[in-house]
PDB file of C-alpha atoms in Angstrom:
ATOM      1  CA  MET A  15     -22.777  -8.608  10.002  1.00  0.00           C
ATOM      2  CA  SER A  16     -24.824  -5.135  10.801  1.00  0.00           C
ATOM      3  CA  LYS A  17     -23.691  -4.950  14.791  1.00  0.00           C
ATOM      4  CA  GLU A  18     -19.903  -5.661  13.783  1.00  0.00           C
ATOM      5  CA  ILE A  19     -20.339  -2.207  11.279  1.00  0.00           C
ATOM      6  CA  ASP A  20     -22.342  -0.314  14.476  1.00  0.00           C
ATOM      7  CA  THR A  21     -19.806  -1.380  16.400  1.00  0.00           C
ATOM      8  CA  LEU A  22     -17.451   0.547  13.945  1.00  0.00           C
ATOM      9  CA  VAL A  23     -18.984   3.271  12.681  1.00  0.00           C
ATOM     10  CA  ASP A  24     -19.199   3.960  16.658  1.00  0.00           C
ATOM     11  CA  LEU A  25     -15.585   3.585  17.039  1.00  0.00           C
ATOM     12  CA  LEU A  26     -15.384   5.940  14.145  1.00  0.00           C
ATOM     13  CA  LYS A  27     -17.218   7.979  15.307  1.00  0.00           C
ATOM     14  CA  THR A  28     -15.341   8.542  19.272  1.00  0.00           C
ATOM     15  CA  SER A  29     -11.475   8.521  17.534  1.00  0.00           C
ATOM     16  CA  ASN A  30      -9.209  11.126  16.996  1.00  0.00           C
ATOM     17  CA  PHE A  31      -6.481  10.455  14.966  1.00  0.00           C
ATOM     18  CA  ILE A  32      -7.726   7.094  12.708  1.00  0.00           C
ATOM     19  CA  VAL A  33      -5.346   5.436  10.217  1.00  0.00           C
ATOM     20  CA  ALA A  34      -5.576   2.535   7.894  1.00  0.00           C
ATOM     21  CA  VAL A  35      -2.647  -0.091   7.389  1.00  0.00           C
ATOM     22  CA  THR A  36      -2.902  -1.267   4.052  1.00  0.00           C
ATOM     23  CA  GLY A  37      -1.185  -4.272   1.726  1.00  0.00           C
ATOM     24  CA  SER A  38      -1.318  -6.092  -0.777  1.00  0.00           C
ATOM     25  CA  GLY A  39      -5.305  -8.212  -0.620  1.00  0.00           C
ATOM     26  CA  ILE A  40      -6.874  -4.694  -2.099  1.00  0.00           C
ATOM     27  CA  SER A  41      -5.085  -4.883  -4.984  1.00  0.00           C
ATOM     28  CA  TYR A  42      -4.760  -8.565  -5.544  1.00  0.00           C
ATOM     29  CA  LEU A  43      -8.647  -8.682  -5.721  1.00  0.00           C
ATOM     30  CA  TYR A  44      -8.996  -5.230  -8.917  1.00  0.00           C
ATOM     31  CA  GLY A  45      -6.433  -7.501 -11.298  1.00  0.00           C
ATOM     32  CA  MET A  46      -2.897  -6.663 -10.347  1.00  0.00           C
ATOM     33  CA  SER A  47      -0.923 -10.636 -10.695  1.00  0.00           C
ATOM     34  CA  ARG A  48       1.365 -11.576  -7.327  1.00  0.00           C
ATOM     35  CA  LEU A  49       4.878 -11.212  -8.654  1.00  0.00           C
ATOM     36  CA  LYS A  50       6.832 -13.777  -7.065  1.00  0.00           C
ATOM     37  CA  GLY A  51       3.486 -16.611  -8.219  1.00  0.00           C
ATOM     38  CA  SER A  52       4.885 -16.084 -12.239  1.00  0.00           C
ATOM     39  CA  ILE A  53       8.616 -16.674 -10.605  1.00  0.00           C
ATOM     40  CA  THR A  54       9.283 -20.208  -8.961  1.00  0.00           C
ATOM     41  CA  ASN A  55      12.340 -20.294  -8.201  1.00  0.00           C
ATOM     42  CA  ARG A  56      12.817 -17.134  -6.015  1.00  0.00           C
ATOM     43  CA  ALA A  57      16.400 -16.336  -6.666  1.00  0.00           C
ATOM     44  CA  SER A  58      15.779 -15.767  -9.187  1.00  0.00           C
ATOM     45  CA  LEU A  59      13.368 -12.652  -8.722  1.00  0.00           C
ATOM     46  CA  MET A  60      15.282 -11.510  -6.103  1.00  0.00           C
ATOM     47  CA  ASN A  61      17.964 -11.317  -9.057  1.00  0.00           C
ATOM     48  CA  MET A  62      15.758  -9.797 -10.983  1.00  0.00           C
ATOM     49  CA  LEU A  63      14.794  -7.284  -9.174  1.00  0.00           C
ATOM     50  CA  THR A  64      18.742  -5.561  -8.907  1.00  0.00           C
ATOM     51  CA  PRO A  65      20.635  -2.277 -10.415  1.00  0.00           C
ATOM     52  CA  ASP A  66      21.745  -5.042 -11.917  1.00  0.00           C
ATOM     53  CA  TYR A  67      20.099  -6.785 -14.196  1.00  0.00           C
ATOM     54  CA  VAL A  68      17.247  -3.221 -14.913  1.00  0.00           C
ATOM     55  CA  SER A  69      20.569  -2.346 -16.711  1.00  0.00           C
ATOM     56  CA  ALA A  70      21.678  -5.361 -18.806  1.00  0.00           C
ATOM     57  CA  HIS A  71      17.017  -5.740 -19.529  1.00  0.00           C
ATOM     58  CA  SER A  72      15.323  -2.920 -18.951  1.00  0.00           C
ATOM     59  CA  GLU A  73      12.476  -3.552 -21.041  1.00  0.00           C
ATOM     60  CA  GLU A  74      11.964  -7.094 -19.575  1.00  0.00           C
ATOM     61  CA  PHE A  75      11.610  -5.998 -16.284  1.00  0.00           C
ATOM     62  CA  PHE A  76       9.741  -3.618 -17.096  1.00  0.00           C
ATOM     63  CA  THR A  77       7.815  -6.404 -18.737  1.00  0.00           C
ATOM     64  CA  MET A  78       7.602  -7.536 -15.350  1.00  0.00           C
ATOM     65  CA  MET A  79       6.917  -4.521 -13.164  1.00  0.00           C
ATOM     66  CA  TRP A  80       4.013  -3.715 -16.046  1.00  0.00           C
ATOM     67  CA  ASN A  81       2.228  -7.134 -16.151  1.00  0.00           C
ATOM     68  CA  ALA A  82       2.456  -7.410 -12.132  1.00  0.00           C
ATOM     69  CA  PHE A  83       1.502  -3.726 -11.113  1.00  0.00           C
ATOM     70  CA  LEU A  84       1.353  -1.068 -13.568  1.00  0.00           C
ATOM     71  CA  GLU A  85      -1.203  -2.532 -16.452  1.00  0.00           C
ATOM     72  CA  ALA A  86      -3.461  -2.587 -13.292  1.00  0.00           C
ATOM     73  CA  THR A  87      -2.309   0.696 -12.095  1.00  0.00           C
ATOM     74  CA  PHE A  88      -2.700   2.995 -15.576  1.00  0.00           C
ATOM     75  CA  VAL A  89      -5.492   1.010 -17.240  1.00  0.00           C
ATOM     76  CA  LYS A  90      -7.922   0.017 -14.327  1.00  0.00           C
ATOM     77  CA  GLY A  91      -7.166   2.005 -11.462  1.00  0.00           C
ATOM     78  CA  PRO A  92      -7.429   2.267  -8.163  1.00  0.00           C
ATOM     79  CA  SER A  93     -10.578  -0.026  -6.654  1.00  0.00           C
ATOM     80  CA  LYS A  94     -13.957   1.296  -4.670  1.00  0.00           C
ATOM     81  CA  VAL A  95     -11.622   0.390  -1.385  1.00  0.00           C
ATOM     82  CA  HIS A  96      -9.037   2.991  -2.535  1.00  0.00           C
ATOM     83  CA  TYR A  97     -11.681   5.277  -2.892  1.00  0.00           C
ATOM     84  CA  GLN A  98     -13.486   4.569  -0.230  1.00  0.00           C
ATOM     85  CA  LEU A  99     -10.542   5.708   1.967  1.00  0.00           C
ATOM     86  CA  VAL A 100     -11.102   8.740   0.669  1.00  0.00           C
ATOM     87  CA  GLU A 101     -14.541   9.823   1.502  1.00  0.00           C
ATOM     88  CA  LEU A 102     -13.257   8.361   4.744  1.00  0.00           C
ATOM     89  CA  GLU A 103     -10.941  11.201   4.850  1.00  0.00           C
ATOM     90  CA  ARG A 104     -13.065  13.590   3.565  1.00  0.00           C
ATOM     91  CA  LYS A 105     -15.123  12.952   6.296  1.00  0.00           C
ATOM     92  CA  GLY A 106     -12.457  13.905   8.850  1.00  0.00           C
ATOM     93  CA  LYS A 107     -12.803  10.333   9.405  1.00  0.00           C
ATOM     94  CA  LEU A 108      -9.128   9.471   8.497  1.00  0.00           C
ATOM     95  CA  GLN A 109      -5.581  11.323   9.005  1.00  0.00           C
ATOM     96  CA  GLY A 110      -3.409   8.906   6.944  1.00  0.00           C
ATOM     97  CA  ILE A 111      -2.950   5.810   5.653  1.00  0.00           C
ATOM     98  CA  VAL A 112       0.770   3.254   5.781  1.00  0.00           C
ATOM     99  CA  THR A 113       0.512   0.534   3.224  1.00  0.00           C
ATOM    100  CA  GLN A 114       2.662  -1.949   1.831  1.00  0.00           C
ATOM    101  CA  ASN A 115       1.801  -1.501  -1.801  1.00  0.00           C
ATOM    102  CA  LEU A 116       3.821  -0.101  -4.870  1.00  0.00           C
ATOM    103  CA  ASP A 117       1.537   0.693  -6.963  1.00  0.00           C
ATOM    104  CA  CYS A 118       0.426   4.559  -6.112  1.00  0.00           C
ATOM    105  CA  LEU A 119      -3.417   3.676  -5.907  1.00  0.00           C
ATOM    106  CA  HIS A 120      -3.745   5.867  -3.188  1.00  0.00           C
ATOM    107  CA  THR A 121      -2.290   8.640  -4.073  1.00  0.00           C
ATOM    108  CA  ILE A 122      -4.208   8.144  -7.247  1.00  0.00           C
ATOM    109  CA  ALA A 123      -7.446   7.453  -6.100  1.00  0.00           C
ATOM    110  CA  GLY A 124      -7.083  10.558  -3.915  1.00  0.00           C
ATOM    111  CA  SER A 125      -5.146  10.264  -0.381  1.00  0.00           C
ATOM    112  CA  THR A 126      -2.934  13.085   1.013  1.00  0.00           C
ATOM    113  CA  ASN A 127      -0.802  11.044   3.445  1.00  0.00           C
ATOM    114  CA  VAL A 128       0.104   7.574   2.472  1.00  0.00           C
ATOM    115  CA  ILE A 129       3.434   6.440   3.430  1.00  0.00           C
ATOM    116  CA  GLU A 130       4.295   4.066   1.135  1.00  0.00           C
ATOM    117  CA  PHE A 131       7.195   1.938   3.403  1.00  0.00           C
ATOM    118  CA  GLN A 132       8.463   0.015   0.173  1.00  0.00           C
ATOM    119  CA  GLY A 133       8.546   1.462  -2.355  1.00  0.00           C
ATOM    120  CA  THR A 134       6.795   3.281  -4.927  1.00  0.00           C
ATOM    121  CA  PHE A 135       6.831   3.818  -8.394  1.00  0.00           C
ATOM    122  CA  ALA A 136       6.532   7.460  -7.959  1.00  0.00           C
ATOM    123  CA  ASP A 137       9.943   7.176  -6.039  1.00  0.00           C
ATOM    124  CA  ASN A 138      12.274   6.513  -8.775  1.00  0.00           C
ATOM    125  CA  VAL A 139      16.228   6.797  -9.189  1.00  0.00           C
ATOM    126  CA  CYS A 140      18.816   6.330 -12.185  1.00  0.00           C
ATOM    127  CA  ILE A 141      20.309   2.709 -11.612  1.00  0.00           C
ATOM    128  CA  SER A 142      24.112   4.884 -13.635  1.00  0.00           C
ATOM    129  CA  CYS A 143      23.982   8.445 -11.976  1.00  0.00           C
ATOM    130  CA  GLY A 144      21.646   8.229  -9.122  1.00  0.00           C
ATOM    131  CA  GLU A 145      19.376  10.821 -10.483  1.00  0.00           C
ATOM    132  CA  LYS A 146      15.756  10.708  -8.385  1.00  0.00           C
ATOM    133  CA  VAL A 147      12.590  11.333 -10.629  1.00  0.00           C
ATOM    134  CA  TYR A 148       9.425  11.854  -8.243  1.00  0.00           C
ATOM    135  CA  ASP A 149       6.903  11.176 -10.772  1.00  0.00           C
ATOM    136  CA  TYR A 150       5.005   7.148 -10.900  1.00  0.00           C
ATOM    137  CA  ASN A 151       3.992   8.715 -15.409  1.00  0.00           C
ATOM    138  CA  VAL A 152       7.210   7.579 -16.326  1.00  0.00           C
ATOM    139  CA  TRP A 153       6.260   4.244 -15.850  1.00  0.00           C
ATOM    140  CA  ASN A 154       2.560   4.585 -18.178  1.00  0.00           C
ATOM    141  CA  GLU A 155       5.117   5.637 -21.460  1.00  0.00           C
ATOM    142  CA  GLY A 156       4.914   1.863 -22.825  1.00  0.00           C
ATOM    143  CA  HIS A 157       8.266   1.164 -22.536  1.00  0.00           C
ATOM    144  CA  ALA A 158      11.631   1.273 -19.786  1.00  0.00           C
ATOM    145  CA  PRO A 159      11.497   4.709 -17.646  1.00  0.00           C
ATOM    146  CA  ARG A 160      15.117   6.505 -18.646  1.00  0.00           C
ATOM    147  CA  CYS A 161      17.069   9.154 -16.617  1.00  0.00           C
ATOM    148  CA  PRO A 162      16.314  12.590 -17.630  1.00  0.00           C
ATOM    149  CA  LYS A 163      20.246  13.390 -17.400  1.00  0.00           C
ATOM    150  CA  CYS A 164      22.094  10.649 -17.973  1.00  0.00           C
ATOM    151  CA  GLY A 165      19.423   7.815 -20.723  1.00  0.00           C
ATOM    152  CA  ALA A 166      19.672   5.200 -18.023  1.00  0.00           C
ATOM    153  CA  PRO A 167      17.187   2.961 -16.527  1.00  0.00           C
ATOM    154  CA  LEU A 168      15.135   4.238 -13.537  1.00  0.00           C
ATOM    155  CA  MET A 169      14.013   2.114 -10.911  1.00  0.00           C
ATOM    156  CA  PRO A 170      12.383   2.242  -8.068  1.00  0.00           C
ATOM    157  CA  SER A 171      13.835   3.376  -5.028  1.00  0.00           C
ATOM    158  CA  ASN A 172      13.991   0.610  -2.293  1.00  0.00           C
ATOM    159  CA  PHE A 173      11.860  -2.110  -4.331  1.00  0.00           C
ATOM    160  CA  ALA A 174      13.113  -5.671  -3.372  1.00  0.00           C
ATOM    161  CA  SER A 175      15.385  -3.479  -0.561  1.00  0.00           C
ATOM    162  CA  ARG A 176      14.866  -2.732   3.606  1.00  0.00           C
ATOM    163  CA  PRO A 177      12.367   0.007   4.037  1.00  0.00           C
ATOM    164  CA  ASP A 178      13.854   4.251   3.805  1.00  0.00           C
ATOM    165  CA  ALA A 179      14.425   4.176   7.145  1.00  0.00           C
ATOM    166  CA  SER A 180      12.796   8.046   6.807  1.00  0.00           C
ATOM    167  CA  LYS A 181       9.496   6.219   5.294  1.00  0.00           C
ATOM    168  CA  MET A 182       8.792   4.020   8.206  1.00  0.00           C
ATOM    169  CA  GLN A 183      10.265   6.709  10.589  1.00  0.00           C
ATOM    170  CA  LYS A 184       6.647   8.291   9.292  1.00  0.00           C
ATOM    171  CA  ALA A 185       5.365   5.647   9.850  1.00  0.00           C
ATOM    172  CA  ILE A 186       5.866   5.086  13.242  1.00  0.00           C
ATOM    173  CA  GLU A 187       4.662   8.381  14.126  1.00  0.00           C
ATOM    174  CA  LEU A 188       1.342   8.241  12.030  1.00  0.00           C
ATOM    175  CA  ILE A 189       0.670   4.552  14.154  1.00  0.00           C
ATOM    176  CA  SER A 190       2.246   6.615  17.507  1.00  0.00           C
ATOM    177  CA  ARG A 191      -0.295   8.845  17.344  1.00  0.00           C
ATOM    178  CA  ALA A 192      -3.511   7.259  16.399  1.00  0.00           C
ATOM    179  CA  ASP A 193      -6.175   5.769  18.529  1.00  0.00           C
ATOM    180  CA  LEU A 194      -8.203   3.390  15.638  1.00  0.00           C
ATOM    181  CA  ILE A 195      -5.977   1.762  13.445  1.00  0.00           C
ATOM    182  CA  LEU A 196      -7.771  -0.452  10.589  1.00  0.00           C
ATOM    183  CA  VAL A 197      -6.426  -2.987   9.180  1.00  0.00           C
ATOM    184  CA  ILE A 198      -7.715  -3.452   5.986  1.00  0.00           C
ATOM    185  CA  GLY A 199      -6.213  -6.862   2.899  1.00  0.00           C
ATOM    186  CA  THR A 200      -2.174  -7.274   5.050  1.00  0.00           C
ATOM    187  CA  THR A 201      -1.248  -9.967   6.674  1.00  0.00           C
ATOM    188  CA  GLY A 202       0.756  -8.107   8.645  1.00  0.00           C
ATOM    189  CA  PHE A 203       4.210  -7.605   6.349  1.00  0.00           C
ATOM    190  CA  ARG A 204       6.753  -6.240   8.798  1.00  0.00           C
ATOM    191  CA  SER A 205       4.029  -4.899  10.420  1.00  0.00           C
ATOM    192  CA  ASP A 206       6.471  -5.334  14.141  1.00  0.00           C
ATOM    193  CA  GLU A 207       8.258  -2.225  12.486  1.00  0.00           C
ATOM    194  CA  TYR A 208       5.232   0.501  13.348  1.00  0.00           C
ATOM    195  CA  LEU A 209       2.724  -1.338  15.035  1.00  0.00           C
ATOM    196  CA  SER A 210       4.845  -2.125  18.175  1.00  0.00           C
ATOM    197  CA  LYS A 211       4.832   1.929  18.539  1.00  0.00           C
ATOM    198  CA  MET A 212       0.879   1.963  18.715  1.00  0.00           C
ATOM    199  CA  LYS A 213      -0.611   3.638  22.048  1.00  0.00           C
ATOM    200  CA  ARG A 214      -1.978   0.697  24.236  1.00  0.00           C
ATOM    201  CA  GLU A 215      -4.896   2.593  25.137  1.00  0.00           C
ATOM    202  CA  ALA A 216      -5.466   2.761  20.687  1.00  0.00           C
ATOM    203  CA  LYS A 217      -8.172   0.041  19.097  1.00  0.00           C
ATOM    204  CA  LEU A 218      -7.053  -2.114  16.500  1.00  0.00           C
ATOM    205  CA  VAL A 219      -9.846  -2.776  14.014  1.00  0.00           C
ATOM    206  CA  GLN A 220      -9.491  -5.782  10.976  1.00  0.00           C
ATOM    207  CA  ILE A 221     -11.385  -6.302   8.242  1.00  0.00           C
ATOM    208  CA  ASN A 222     -10.995  -9.365   6.479  1.00  0.00           C
ATOM    209  CA  PRO A 223     -11.909 -12.693   5.293  1.00  0.00           C
ATOM    210  CA  SER A 224      -8.880 -14.380   6.195  1.00  0.00           C
ATOM    211  CA  PRO A 225      -7.172 -15.097   9.054  1.00  0.00           C
ATOM    212  CA  THR A 226      -4.077 -12.754   9.801  1.00  0.00           C
ATOM    213  CA  MET A 227      -1.102 -12.381  12.833  1.00  0.00           C
ATOM    214  CA  PHE A 228      -3.664  -9.101  13.829  1.00  0.00           C
ATOM    215  CA  ASN A 229      -6.730 -11.940  14.681  1.00  0.00           C
ATOM    216  CA  SER A 230      -5.884 -12.070  18.190  1.00  0.00           C
ATOM    217  CA  ILE A 231      -4.872  -8.540  19.016  1.00  0.00           C
ATOM    218  CA  ALA A 232      -7.742  -7.295  17.588  1.00  0.00           C
ATOM    219  CA  THR A 233     -10.781  -5.241  18.689  1.00  0.00           C
ATOM    220  CA  LEU A 234     -12.603  -5.991  16.401  1.00  0.00           C
ATOM    221  CA  ASN A 235     -12.301  -8.470  13.374  1.00  0.00           C
ATOM    222  CA  ILE A 236     -14.683  -8.038  10.710  1.00  0.00           C
ATOM    223  CA  LYS A 237     -14.588 -11.080   8.204  1.00  0.00           C
ATOM    224  CA  GLU A 238     -15.671  -9.491   5.211  1.00  0.00           C
ATOM    225  CA  PRO A 239     -15.004  -8.143   1.995  1.00  0.00           C
ATOM    226  CA  ALA A 240     -13.802  -4.420   2.273  1.00  0.00           C
ATOM    227  CA  GLU A 241     -15.448  -3.161   0.259  1.00  0.00           C
ATOM    228  CA  ASP A 242     -19.209  -4.118   1.113  1.00  0.00           C
ATOM    229  CA  VAL A 243     -18.079  -3.122   5.183  1.00  0.00           C
ATOM    230  CA  LEU A 244     -17.095   0.081   4.471  1.00  0.00           C
ATOM    231  CA  SER A 245     -20.525   0.740   1.988  1.00  0.00           C
ATOM    232  CA  GLU A 246     -22.401   0.237   4.655  1.00  0.00           C
ATOM    233  CA  VAL A 247     -20.129   2.409   7.419  1.00  0.00           C
ATOM    234  CA  LEU A 248     -19.984   5.366   5.217  1.00  0.00           C
ATOM    235  CA  LEU A 249     -23.868   4.756   4.779  1.00  0.00           C
ATOM    236  CA  LYS A 250     -23.893   5.042   8.736  1.00  0.00           C
ATOM    237  CA  LEU A 251     -21.589   8.040   8.692  1.00  0.00           C
TER     238      LEU A 251
END
């Protein structure tokens, strides 16, 4: 792997605008469950991720979210990979992160420019009056979060829906400026909506032990765990 690490370090040193694209792979490894895997019927799952279900079963919805995402967020906290990406940013070698993850772990770790295009537990809406609550800590109070205005349940604004148009536009703007893109722990969920805007001359490096749709377009494929790769990279930067 040493040759691949040296190549990646050279790319990081010579690139001016670097963006990481991350997915659920960096979270599942550290205690999160696959929500779909816990419910066998997809139709049942999609019915649960709706305002009607949350209104009638707010505590059940909270328990489902806690078991799938939030316990790992608030009890275990960010993984080593999340902190390694923060360190890359502090070294001036990461200008932003585009992620499908809802878990807020990039922000909790300290990353400052995170585009969570699929929604986030930090962006919530009241299912009754539409009040917005921008605080992931409302999910860490031991019960379903409630609207501060009317008391109805809250749920993430874009949960189980198409990405927020403004967030996707920010992701596109970030990707379109990059001359190096690091793909870590994602198989490419909705990637066609933003990676199609990458510059022709931009380089894409994938760090993932398993093959994905990016294998054929990556300048460099490193088939090793991201925390091992980034540990060596940070020592050489």
